[in-house]
CSV table of C-alpha atoms and ligand atoms in Angstrom, one decimal:
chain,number,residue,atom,x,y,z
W,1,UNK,CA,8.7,-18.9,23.7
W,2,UNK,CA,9.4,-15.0,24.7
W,3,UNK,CA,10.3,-12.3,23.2
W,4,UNK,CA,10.3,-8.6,23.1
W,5,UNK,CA,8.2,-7.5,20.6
W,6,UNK,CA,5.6,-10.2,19.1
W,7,UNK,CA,5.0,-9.2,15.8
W,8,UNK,CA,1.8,-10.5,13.6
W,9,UNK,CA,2.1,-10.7,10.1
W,10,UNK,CA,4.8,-11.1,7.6
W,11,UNK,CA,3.8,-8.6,5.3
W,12,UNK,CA,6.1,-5.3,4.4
W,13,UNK,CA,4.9,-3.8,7.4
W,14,UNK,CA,5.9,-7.0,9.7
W,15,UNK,CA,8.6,-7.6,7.9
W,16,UNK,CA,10.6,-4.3,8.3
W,17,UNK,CA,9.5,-3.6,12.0
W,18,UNK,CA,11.2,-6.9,12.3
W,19,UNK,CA,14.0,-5.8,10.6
W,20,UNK,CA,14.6,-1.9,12.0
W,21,UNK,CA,14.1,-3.5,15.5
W,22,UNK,CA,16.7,-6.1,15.1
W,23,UNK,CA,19.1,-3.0,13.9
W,24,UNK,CA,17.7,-1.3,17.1
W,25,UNK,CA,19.3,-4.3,19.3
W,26,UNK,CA,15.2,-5.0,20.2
W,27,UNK,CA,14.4,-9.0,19.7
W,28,UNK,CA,11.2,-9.7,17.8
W,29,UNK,CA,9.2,-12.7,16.4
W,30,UNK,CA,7.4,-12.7,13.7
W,31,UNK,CA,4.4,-15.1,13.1
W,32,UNK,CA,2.7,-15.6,9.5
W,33,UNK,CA,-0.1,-17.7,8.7
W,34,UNK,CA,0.6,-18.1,5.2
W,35,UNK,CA,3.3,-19.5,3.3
W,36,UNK,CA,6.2,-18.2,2.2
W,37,UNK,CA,6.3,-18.7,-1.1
W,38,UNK,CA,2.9,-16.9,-0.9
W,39,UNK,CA,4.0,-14.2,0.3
W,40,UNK,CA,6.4,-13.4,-1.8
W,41,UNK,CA,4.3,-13.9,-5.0
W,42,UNK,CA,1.0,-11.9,-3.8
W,43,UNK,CA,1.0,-8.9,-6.4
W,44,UNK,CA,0.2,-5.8,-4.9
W,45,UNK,CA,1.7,-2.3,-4.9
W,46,UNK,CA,4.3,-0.6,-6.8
W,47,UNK,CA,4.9,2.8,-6.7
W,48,UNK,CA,7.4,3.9,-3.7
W,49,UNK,CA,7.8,7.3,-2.0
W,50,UNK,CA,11.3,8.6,-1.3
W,51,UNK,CA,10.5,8.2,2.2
W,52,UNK,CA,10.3,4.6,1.8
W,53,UNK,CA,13.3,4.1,-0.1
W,54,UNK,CA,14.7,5.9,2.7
W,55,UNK,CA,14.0,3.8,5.4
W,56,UNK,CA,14.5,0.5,2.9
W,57,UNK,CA,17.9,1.7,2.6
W,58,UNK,CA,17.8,3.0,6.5
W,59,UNK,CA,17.1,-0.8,7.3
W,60,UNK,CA,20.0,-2.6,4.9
W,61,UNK,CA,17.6,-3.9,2.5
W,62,UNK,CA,17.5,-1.6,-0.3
W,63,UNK,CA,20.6,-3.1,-2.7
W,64,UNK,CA,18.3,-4.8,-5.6
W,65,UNK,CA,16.2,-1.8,-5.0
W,66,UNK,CA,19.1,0.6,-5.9
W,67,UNK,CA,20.1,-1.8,-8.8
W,68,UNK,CA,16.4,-2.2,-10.2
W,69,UNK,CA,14.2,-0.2,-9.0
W,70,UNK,CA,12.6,2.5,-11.7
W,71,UNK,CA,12.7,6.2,-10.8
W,72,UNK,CA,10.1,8.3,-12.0
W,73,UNK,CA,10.0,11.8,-12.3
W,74,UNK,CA,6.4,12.4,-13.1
W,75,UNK,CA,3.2,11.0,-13.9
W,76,UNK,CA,0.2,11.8,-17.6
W,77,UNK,CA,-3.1,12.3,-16.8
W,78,UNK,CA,-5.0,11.7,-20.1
W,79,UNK,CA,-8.4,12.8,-20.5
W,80,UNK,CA,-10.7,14.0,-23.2
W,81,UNK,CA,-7.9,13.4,-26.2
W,82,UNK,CA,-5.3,15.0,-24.1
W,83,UNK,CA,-2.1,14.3,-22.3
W,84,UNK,CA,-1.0,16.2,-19.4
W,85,UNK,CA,2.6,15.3,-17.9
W,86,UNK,CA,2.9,16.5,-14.4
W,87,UNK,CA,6.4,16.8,-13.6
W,88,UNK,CA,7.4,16.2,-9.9
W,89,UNK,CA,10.8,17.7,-9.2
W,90,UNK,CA,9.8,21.5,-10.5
W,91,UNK,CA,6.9,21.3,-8.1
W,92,UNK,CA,8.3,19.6,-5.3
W,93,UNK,CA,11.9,20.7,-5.1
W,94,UNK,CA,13.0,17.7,-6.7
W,95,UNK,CA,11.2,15.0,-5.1
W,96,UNK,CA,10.5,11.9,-7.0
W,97,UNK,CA,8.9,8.4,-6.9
W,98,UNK,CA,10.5,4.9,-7.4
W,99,UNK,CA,8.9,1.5,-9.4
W,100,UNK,CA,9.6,-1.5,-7.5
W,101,UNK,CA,7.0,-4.1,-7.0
W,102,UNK,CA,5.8,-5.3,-3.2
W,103,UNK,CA,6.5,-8.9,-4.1
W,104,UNK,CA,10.2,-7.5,-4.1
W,105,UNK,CA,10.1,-5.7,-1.4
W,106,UNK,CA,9.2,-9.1,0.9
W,107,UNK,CA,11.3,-11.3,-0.7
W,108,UNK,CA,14.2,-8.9,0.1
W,109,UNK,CA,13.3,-8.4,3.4
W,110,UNK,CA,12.3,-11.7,4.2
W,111,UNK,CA,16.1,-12.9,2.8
W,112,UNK,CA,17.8,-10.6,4.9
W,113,UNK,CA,16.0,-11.9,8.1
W,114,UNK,CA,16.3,-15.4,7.2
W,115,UNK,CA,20.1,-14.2,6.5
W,116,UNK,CA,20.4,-12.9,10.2
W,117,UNK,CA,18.6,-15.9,11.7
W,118,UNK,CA,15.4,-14.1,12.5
W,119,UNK,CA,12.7,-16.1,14.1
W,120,UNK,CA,10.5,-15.7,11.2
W,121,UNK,CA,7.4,-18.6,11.4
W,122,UNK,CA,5.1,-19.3,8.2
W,123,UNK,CA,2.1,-21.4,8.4
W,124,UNK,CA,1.7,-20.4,11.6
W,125,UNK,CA,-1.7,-18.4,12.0
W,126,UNK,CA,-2.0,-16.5,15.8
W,127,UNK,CA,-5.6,-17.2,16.6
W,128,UNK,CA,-5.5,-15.0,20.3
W,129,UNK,CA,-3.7,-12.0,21.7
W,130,UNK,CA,-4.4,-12.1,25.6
W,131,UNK,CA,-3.2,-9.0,28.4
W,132,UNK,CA,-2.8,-6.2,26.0
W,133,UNK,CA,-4.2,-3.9,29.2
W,134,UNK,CA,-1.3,-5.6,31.4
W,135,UNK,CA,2.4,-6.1,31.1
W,136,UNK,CA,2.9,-9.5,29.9
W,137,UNK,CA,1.0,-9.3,26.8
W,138,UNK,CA,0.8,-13.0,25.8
W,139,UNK,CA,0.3,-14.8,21.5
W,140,UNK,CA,-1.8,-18.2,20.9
W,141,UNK,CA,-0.6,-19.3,17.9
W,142,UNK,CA,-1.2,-22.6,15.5
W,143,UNK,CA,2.5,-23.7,14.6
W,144,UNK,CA,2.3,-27.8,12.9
W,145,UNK,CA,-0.8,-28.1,14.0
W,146,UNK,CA,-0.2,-28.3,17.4
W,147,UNK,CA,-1.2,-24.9,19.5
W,148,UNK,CA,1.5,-22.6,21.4
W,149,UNK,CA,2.1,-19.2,23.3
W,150,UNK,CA,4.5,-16.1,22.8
W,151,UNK,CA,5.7,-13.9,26.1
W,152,UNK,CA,6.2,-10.8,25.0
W,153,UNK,CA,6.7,-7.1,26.2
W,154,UNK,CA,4.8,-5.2,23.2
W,155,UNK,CA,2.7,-7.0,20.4
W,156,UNK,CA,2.6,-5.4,17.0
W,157,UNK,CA,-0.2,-6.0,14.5
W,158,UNK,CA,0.8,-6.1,11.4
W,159,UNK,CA,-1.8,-8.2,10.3
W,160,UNK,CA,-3.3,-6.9,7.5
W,161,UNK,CA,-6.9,-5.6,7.2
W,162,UNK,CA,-8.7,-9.0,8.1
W,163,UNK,CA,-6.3,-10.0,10.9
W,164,UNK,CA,-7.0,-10.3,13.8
W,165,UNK,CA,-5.2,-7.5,15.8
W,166,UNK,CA,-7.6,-4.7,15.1
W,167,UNK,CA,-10.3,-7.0,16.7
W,168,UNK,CA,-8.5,-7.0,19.8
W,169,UNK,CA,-9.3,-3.9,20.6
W,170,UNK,CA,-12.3,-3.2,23.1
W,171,UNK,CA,-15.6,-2.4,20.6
W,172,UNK,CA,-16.2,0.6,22.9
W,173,UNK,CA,-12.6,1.9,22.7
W,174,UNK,CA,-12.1,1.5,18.8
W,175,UNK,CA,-13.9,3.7,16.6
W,176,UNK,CA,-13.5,3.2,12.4
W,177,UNK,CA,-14.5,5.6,9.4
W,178,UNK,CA,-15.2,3.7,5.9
W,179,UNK,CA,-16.1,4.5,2.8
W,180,UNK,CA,-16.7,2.4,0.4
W,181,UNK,CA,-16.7,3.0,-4.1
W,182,UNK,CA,-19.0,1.4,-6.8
W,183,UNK,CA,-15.9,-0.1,-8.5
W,184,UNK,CA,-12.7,-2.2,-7.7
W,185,UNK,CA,-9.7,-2.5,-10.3
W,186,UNK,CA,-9.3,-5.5,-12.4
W,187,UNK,CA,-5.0,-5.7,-12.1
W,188,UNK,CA,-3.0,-7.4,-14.6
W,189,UNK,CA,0.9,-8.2,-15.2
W,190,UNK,CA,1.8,-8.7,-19.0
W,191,UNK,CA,5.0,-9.8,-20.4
W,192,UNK,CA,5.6,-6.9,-22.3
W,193,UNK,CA,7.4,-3.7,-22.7
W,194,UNK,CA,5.5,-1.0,-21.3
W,195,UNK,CA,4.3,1.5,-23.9
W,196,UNK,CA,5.0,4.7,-21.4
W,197,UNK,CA,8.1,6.4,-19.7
W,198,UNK,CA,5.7,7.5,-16.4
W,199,UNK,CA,2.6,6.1,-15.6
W,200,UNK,CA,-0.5,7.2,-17.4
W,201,UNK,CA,-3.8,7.4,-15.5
W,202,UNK,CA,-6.5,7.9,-17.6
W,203,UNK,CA,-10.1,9.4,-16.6
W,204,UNK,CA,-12.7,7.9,-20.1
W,205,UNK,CA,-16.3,7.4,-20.2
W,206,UNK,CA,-15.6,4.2,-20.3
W,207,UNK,CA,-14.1,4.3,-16.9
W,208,UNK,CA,-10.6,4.9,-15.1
W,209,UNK,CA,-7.9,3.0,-16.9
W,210,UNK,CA,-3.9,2.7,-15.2
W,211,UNK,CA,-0.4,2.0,-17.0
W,212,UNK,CA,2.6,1.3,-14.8
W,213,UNK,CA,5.1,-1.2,-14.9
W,214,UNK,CA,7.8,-3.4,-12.8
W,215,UNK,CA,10.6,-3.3,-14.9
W,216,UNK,CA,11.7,-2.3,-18.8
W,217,UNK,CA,10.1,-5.8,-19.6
W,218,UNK,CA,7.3,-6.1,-17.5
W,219,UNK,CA,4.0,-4.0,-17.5
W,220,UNK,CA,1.2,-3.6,-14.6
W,221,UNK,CA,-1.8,-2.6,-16.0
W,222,UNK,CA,-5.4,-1.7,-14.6
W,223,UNK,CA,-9.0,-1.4,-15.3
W,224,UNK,CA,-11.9,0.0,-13.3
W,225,UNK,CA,-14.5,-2.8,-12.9
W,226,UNK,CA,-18.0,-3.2,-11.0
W,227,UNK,CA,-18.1,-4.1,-8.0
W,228,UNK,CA,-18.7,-7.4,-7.9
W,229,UNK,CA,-16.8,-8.7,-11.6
W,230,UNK,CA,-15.6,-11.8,-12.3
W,231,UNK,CA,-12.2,-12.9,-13.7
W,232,UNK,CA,-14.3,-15.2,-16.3
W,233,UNK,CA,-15.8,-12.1,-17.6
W,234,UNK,CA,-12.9,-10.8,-18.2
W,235,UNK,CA,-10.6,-12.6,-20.9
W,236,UNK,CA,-7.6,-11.0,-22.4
W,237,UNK,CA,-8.9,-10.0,-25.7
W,238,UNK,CA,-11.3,-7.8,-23.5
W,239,UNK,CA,-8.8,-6.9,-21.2
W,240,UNK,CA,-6.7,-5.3,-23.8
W,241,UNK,CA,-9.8,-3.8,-25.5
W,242,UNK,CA,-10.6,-1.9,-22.9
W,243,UNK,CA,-7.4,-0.7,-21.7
W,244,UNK,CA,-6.6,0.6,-25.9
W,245,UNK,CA,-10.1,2.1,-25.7
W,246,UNK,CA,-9.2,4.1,-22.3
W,247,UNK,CA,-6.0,5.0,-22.7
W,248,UNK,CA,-6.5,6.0,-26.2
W,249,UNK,CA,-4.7,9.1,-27.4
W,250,UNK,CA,-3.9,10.5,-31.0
W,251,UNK,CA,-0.3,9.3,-32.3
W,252,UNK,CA,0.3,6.6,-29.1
W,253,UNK,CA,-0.5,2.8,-29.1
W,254,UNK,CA,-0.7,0.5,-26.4
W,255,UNK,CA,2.0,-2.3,-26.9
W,256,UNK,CA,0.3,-6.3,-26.0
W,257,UNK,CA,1.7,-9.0,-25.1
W,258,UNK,CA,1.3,-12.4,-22.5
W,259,UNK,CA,-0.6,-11.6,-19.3
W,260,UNK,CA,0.9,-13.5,-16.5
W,261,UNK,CA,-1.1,-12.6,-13.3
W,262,UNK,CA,-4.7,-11.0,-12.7
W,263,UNK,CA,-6.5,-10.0,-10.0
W,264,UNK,CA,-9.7,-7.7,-8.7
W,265,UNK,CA,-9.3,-5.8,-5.8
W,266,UNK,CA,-12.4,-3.9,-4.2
W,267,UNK,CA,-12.2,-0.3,-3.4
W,268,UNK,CA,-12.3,1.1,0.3
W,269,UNK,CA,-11.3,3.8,2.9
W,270,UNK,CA,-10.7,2.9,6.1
W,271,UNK,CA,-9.4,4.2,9.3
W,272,UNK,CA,-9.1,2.4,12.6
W,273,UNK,CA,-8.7,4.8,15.7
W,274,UNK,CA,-7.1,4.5,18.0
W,275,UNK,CA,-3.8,2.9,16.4
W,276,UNK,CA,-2.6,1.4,19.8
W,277,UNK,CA,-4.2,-0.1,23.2
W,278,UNK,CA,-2.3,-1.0,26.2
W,279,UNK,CA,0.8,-3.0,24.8
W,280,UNK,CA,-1.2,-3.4,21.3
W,281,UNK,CA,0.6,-1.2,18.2
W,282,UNK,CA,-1.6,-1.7,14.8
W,283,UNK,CA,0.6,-1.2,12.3
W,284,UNK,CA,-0.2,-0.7,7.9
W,285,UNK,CA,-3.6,-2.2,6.8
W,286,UNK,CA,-4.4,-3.3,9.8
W,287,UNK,CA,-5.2,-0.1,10.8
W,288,UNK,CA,-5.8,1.8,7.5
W,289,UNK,CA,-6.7,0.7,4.1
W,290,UNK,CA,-6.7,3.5,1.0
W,291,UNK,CA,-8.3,3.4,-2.8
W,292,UNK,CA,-4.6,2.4,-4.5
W,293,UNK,CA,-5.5,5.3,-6.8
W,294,UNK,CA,-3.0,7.4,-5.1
W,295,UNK,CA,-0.3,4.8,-4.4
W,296,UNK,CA,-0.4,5.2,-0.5
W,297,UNK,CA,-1.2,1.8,1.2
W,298,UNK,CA,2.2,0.5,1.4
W,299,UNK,CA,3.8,3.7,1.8
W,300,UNK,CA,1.6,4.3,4.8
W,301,UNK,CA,2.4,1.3,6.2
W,302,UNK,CA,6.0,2.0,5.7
W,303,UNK,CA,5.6,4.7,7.8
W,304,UNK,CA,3.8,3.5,10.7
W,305,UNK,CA,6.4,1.4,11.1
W,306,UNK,CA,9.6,3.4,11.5
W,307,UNK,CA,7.6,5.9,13.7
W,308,UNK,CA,6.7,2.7,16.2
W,309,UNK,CA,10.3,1.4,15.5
W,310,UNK,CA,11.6,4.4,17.1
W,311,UNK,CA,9.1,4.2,19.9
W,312,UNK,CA,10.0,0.7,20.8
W,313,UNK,CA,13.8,2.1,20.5
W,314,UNK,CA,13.0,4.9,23.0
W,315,UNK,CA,11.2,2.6,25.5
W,316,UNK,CA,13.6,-0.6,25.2
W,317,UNK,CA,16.4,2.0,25.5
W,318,UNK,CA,18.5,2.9,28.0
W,319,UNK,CA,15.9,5.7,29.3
W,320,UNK,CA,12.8,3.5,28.9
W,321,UNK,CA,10.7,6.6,28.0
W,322,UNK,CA,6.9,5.3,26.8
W,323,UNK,CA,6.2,8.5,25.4
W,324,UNK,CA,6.7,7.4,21.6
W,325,UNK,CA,4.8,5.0,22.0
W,326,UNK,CA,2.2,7.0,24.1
W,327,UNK,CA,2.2,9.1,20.9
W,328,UNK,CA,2.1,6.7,17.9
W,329,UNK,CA,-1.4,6.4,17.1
W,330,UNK,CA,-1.7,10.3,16.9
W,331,UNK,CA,1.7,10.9,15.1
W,332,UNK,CA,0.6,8.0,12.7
W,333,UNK,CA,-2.8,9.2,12.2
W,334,UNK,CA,-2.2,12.6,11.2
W,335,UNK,CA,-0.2,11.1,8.0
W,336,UNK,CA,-3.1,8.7,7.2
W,337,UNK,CA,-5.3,11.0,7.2
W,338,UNK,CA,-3.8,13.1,5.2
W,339,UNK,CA,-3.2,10.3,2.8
W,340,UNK,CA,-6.9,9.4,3.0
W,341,UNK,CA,-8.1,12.4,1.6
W,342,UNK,CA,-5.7,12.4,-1.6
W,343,UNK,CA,-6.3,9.0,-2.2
W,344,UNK,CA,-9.8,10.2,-2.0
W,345,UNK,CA,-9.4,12.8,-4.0
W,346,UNK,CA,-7.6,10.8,-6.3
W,347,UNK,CA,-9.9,8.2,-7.0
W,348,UNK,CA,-13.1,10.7,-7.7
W,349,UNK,CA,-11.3,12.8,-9.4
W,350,UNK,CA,-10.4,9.8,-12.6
W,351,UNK,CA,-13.2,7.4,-11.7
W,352,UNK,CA,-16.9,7.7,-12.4
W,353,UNK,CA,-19.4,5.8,-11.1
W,354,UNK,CA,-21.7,3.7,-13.6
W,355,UNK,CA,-24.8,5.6,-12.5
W,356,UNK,CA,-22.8,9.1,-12.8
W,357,UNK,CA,-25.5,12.0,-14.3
W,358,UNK,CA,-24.5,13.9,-16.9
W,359,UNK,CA,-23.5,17.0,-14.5
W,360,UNK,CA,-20.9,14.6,-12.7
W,361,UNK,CA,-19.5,13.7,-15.8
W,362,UNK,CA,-19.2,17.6,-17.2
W,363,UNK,CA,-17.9,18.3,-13.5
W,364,UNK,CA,-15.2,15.7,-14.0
W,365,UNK,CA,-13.9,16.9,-16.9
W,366,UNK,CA,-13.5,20.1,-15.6
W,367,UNK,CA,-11.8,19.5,-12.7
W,368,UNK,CA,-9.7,17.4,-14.7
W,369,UNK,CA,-9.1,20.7,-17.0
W,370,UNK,CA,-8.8,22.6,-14.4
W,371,UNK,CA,-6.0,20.8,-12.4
W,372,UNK,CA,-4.1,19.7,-15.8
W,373,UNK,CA,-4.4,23.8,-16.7
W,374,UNK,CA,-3.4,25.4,-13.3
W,375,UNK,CA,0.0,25.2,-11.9
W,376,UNK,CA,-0.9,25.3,-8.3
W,377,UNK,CA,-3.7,22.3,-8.6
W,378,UNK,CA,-0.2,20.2,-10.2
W,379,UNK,CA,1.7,21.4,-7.3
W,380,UNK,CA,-0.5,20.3,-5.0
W,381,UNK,CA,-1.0,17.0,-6.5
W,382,UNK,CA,2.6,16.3,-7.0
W,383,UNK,CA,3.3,17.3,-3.3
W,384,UNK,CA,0.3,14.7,-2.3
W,385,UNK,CA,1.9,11.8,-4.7
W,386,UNK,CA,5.7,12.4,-3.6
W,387,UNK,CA,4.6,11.9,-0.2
W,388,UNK,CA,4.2,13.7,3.0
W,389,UNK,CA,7.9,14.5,5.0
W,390,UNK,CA,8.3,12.2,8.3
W,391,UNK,CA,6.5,14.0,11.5
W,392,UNK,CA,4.6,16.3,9.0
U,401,FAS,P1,-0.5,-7.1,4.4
U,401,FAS,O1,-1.9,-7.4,4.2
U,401,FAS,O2,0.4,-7.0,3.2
U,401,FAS,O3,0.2,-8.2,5.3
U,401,FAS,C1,-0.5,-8.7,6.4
U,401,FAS,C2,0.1,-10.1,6.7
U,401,FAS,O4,-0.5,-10.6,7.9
U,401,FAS,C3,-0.3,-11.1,5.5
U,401,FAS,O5,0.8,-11.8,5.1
U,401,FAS,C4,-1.3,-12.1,6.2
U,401,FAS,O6,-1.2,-13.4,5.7
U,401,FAS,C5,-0.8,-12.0,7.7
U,401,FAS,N1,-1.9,-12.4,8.6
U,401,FAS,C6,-3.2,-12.0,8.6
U,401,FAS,N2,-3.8,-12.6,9.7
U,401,FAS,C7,-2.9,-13.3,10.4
U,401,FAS,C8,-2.9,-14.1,11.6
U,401,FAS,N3,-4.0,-14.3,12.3
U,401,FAS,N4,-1.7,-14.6,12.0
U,401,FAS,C9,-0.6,-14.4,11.3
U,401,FAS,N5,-0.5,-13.7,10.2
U,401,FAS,C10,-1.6,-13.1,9.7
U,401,FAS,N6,-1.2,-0.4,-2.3
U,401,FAS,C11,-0.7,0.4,-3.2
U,401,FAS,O7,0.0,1.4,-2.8
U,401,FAS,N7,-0.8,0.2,-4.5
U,401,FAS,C12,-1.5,-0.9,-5.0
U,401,FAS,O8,-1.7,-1.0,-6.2
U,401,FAS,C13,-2.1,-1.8,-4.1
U,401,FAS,N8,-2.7,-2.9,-4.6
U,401,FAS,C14,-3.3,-3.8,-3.7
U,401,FAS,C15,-4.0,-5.0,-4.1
U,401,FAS,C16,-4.5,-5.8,-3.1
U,401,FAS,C17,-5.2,-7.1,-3.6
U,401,FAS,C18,-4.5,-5.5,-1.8
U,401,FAS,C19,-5.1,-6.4,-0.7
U,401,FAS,C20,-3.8,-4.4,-1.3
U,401,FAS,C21,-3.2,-3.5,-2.3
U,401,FAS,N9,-2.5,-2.4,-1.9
U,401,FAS,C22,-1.9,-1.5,-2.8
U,401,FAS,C23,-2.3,-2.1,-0.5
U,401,FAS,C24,-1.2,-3.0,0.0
U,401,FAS,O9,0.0,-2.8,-0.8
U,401,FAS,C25,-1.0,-2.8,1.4
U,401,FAS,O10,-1.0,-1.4,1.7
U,401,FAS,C26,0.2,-3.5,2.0
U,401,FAS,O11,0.2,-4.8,1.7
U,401,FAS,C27,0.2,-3.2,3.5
U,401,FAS,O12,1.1,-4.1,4.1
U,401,FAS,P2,0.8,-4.7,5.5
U,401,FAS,O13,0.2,-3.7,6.4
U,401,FAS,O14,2.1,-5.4,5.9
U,401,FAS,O15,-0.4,-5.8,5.3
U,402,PHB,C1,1.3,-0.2,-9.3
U,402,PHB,O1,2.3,-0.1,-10.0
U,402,PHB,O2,0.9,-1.3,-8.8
U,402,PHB,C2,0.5,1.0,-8.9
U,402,PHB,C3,1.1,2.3,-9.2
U,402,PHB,C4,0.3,3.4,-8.9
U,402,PHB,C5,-0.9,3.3,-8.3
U,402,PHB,C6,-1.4,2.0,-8.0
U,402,PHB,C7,-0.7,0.9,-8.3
U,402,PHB,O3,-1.6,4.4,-8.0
């Protein structure tokens, strides 16, 4: 099999490189180890940037997205007894954010590939990505059991954080900063109306408590849990204890109601430099992975990929100029970075560690008067949470 650009991974990142190549005239294939139906149901983000809506609409696949998704003007942060709405538009000139879950995301991408005949491949897991450092890169893959090769010109990894493009990388040429938090989030979808217009995130002694939603029916809600907590520990009744005990305020209460999906998910920074090698482009969590605190994974990953679909556009062009792609990693990295530090930021600025002193604690709620009291602190976050304008 050959192709132009081999891409690994069938996530939101593989999936609209696929998609903004194909509108670029640029042939791809896209090989994903897991199901389909798997991917479509895997509950992860929600909260979009404008940008990405943008380039959802940029790529054709944004028509259930203008029909459903949720726009938000604004997020509370509740503290302390009180509730402070921090609008986005008046800080941002008018920049706002949009609800739609990731599961929807890949399911309409993944139907408008299948639509244009795409050669999309699930349950078929690449185990080897050989000449990266030549021209004729060249994909192993597992497809029915039976092992095969992709010719390509460029490979993309869109692999996700445990793929296996990163990895392919020379140990002495890659380089990667972590951090790692004393908590994950405990994630739940209920069957309910949410009891909230914008999200609420809520800072409590108790720890760092989340409201969103996917649609006027459905709520997303989440919990800060230890490290290493179990599901079984965690039962409804004390799922929805904890979340009316966090996101307690005077006069408000938390509707209940049937909780369909759960899951933990650990905490971590991570950035993988550089981005690209020879004809390798790591694209999304492959090569980054933020705290969701601040709502940037898949809007990061959004973004590496319309800068590299431009790159491949430049190169496969009629002028065949490699210098987007010569400049990807440090265009991308620049925005991750950024988006590092507010997510960050973010996250230590609502969550508190279980063996927080009393100093961090007073600290906490002080920065969390100050920012919900000053003007220019709500500026700057809303400017962080509406995202970052391409190139900046
Ligand atoms: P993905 O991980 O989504 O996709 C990678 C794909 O590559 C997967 O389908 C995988 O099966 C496939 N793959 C891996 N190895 C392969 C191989 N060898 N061969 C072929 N295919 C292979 N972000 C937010 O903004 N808000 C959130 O609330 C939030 N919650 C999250 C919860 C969880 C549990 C996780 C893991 C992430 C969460 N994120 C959240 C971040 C998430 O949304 C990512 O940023 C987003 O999925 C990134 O998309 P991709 O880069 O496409 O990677
Ligand atoms: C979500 O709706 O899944 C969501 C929203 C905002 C976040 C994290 C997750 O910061």
């Amino acid at each position: 099999m050959r192709t132009q650009v081999a891409i690994i991974g069938a996530g939101p990142a593989g999936l609209l490189l696929s998609q903004l190549l194909h509108n670029r005239g640029i042939d791809s294939v896209v090989l994903e180890a897991r199901s389909r139906e798997y991917c479509e149901q895997r509950q992860r983000a929600g909260m979009l940037e404008q940008a990405t809506v943008d380039v959802l609409r940029e790529a054709g696949a944004a028509d259930r997205l203008d029909r459903e998704g949720l726009v938000h003007h604004g997020i509370h942060l509740r503290f302390a007894g009180r509730d402070r709405h921090i609008d986005f538009p008046s800080r941002t000139g008018g920049r706002s954010v949009t609800v739609y879950g990731q599961t929807e995301i890949v399911k309409d991408l993944i139907a408008k590939r299948v639509d244009e005949g795409a050669r999309l491949y699930f349950d078929t897991p690449v185990t080897a990505i050989e000449g990266i450092e030549g021209d004729a890169p060249r994909i192993r893959f597992v497809r029915d059991g039976v092992e095969e090769t992709l010719d390509c010109d460029l490979v993309a990894g869109c692999d996700g954080f445990h793929g296996v493009s990163r990895p392919t990388i020379p140990a002495d040429v890659l380089k990667t900063y972590e951090r790692s938090y004393p908590f994950a989030w405990l994630g739940v979808l209920a069957d309910v109306a949410p009891s909230t217009d914008d999200l609420i995130y809520a800072y409590s002694e108790r720890g760092f408590a989340l409201h969103s939603m996917r649609s006027a029916q459905v709520s997303r809600l989440y919990l800060q849990v230890d490290p290493d907590a179990k599901l079984a520990d965690w039962p409804d009744e004390r799922i929805w204890a904890e979340l009316r005990e966090r996101l307690a305020l005077p006069g408000w209460t938390l509707d209940e109601g049937p909780i369909s999906e759960r899951g933990i998910t650990p905490m971590r920074s991570f950035v993988a430099e550089p981005m690209s090698f020879g004809r390798l482009f790591l694209a999304g969590d492959a090569a980054h992975i933020v705290p969701p605190t601040g709502a940037k994974g898949l809007n990061l990953a959004m973004a590496d990929v319309r800068v590299l679909a431009d790159a491949c556009g430049e190169w496969f062009g009629s002028g065949g100029s490699r210098d987007g792609l010569d400049a990807y990693s440090d265009a991308c990295l620049r925005r991750v970075w950024r988006a590092e530090h507010f997510s960050y930021w973010m996250t230590t600025l609502l969550h508190t560690g279980v063996d927080a002193s009393e100093f961090d604690r007073r600290c906490q709620v002080a920065h969390l008067e100050y920012v919900a009291d000053s003007d220019a602190a709500m500026a700057s976050l809303a400017e962080n949470y509406v995202g970052y304008a391409w190139g900046s």
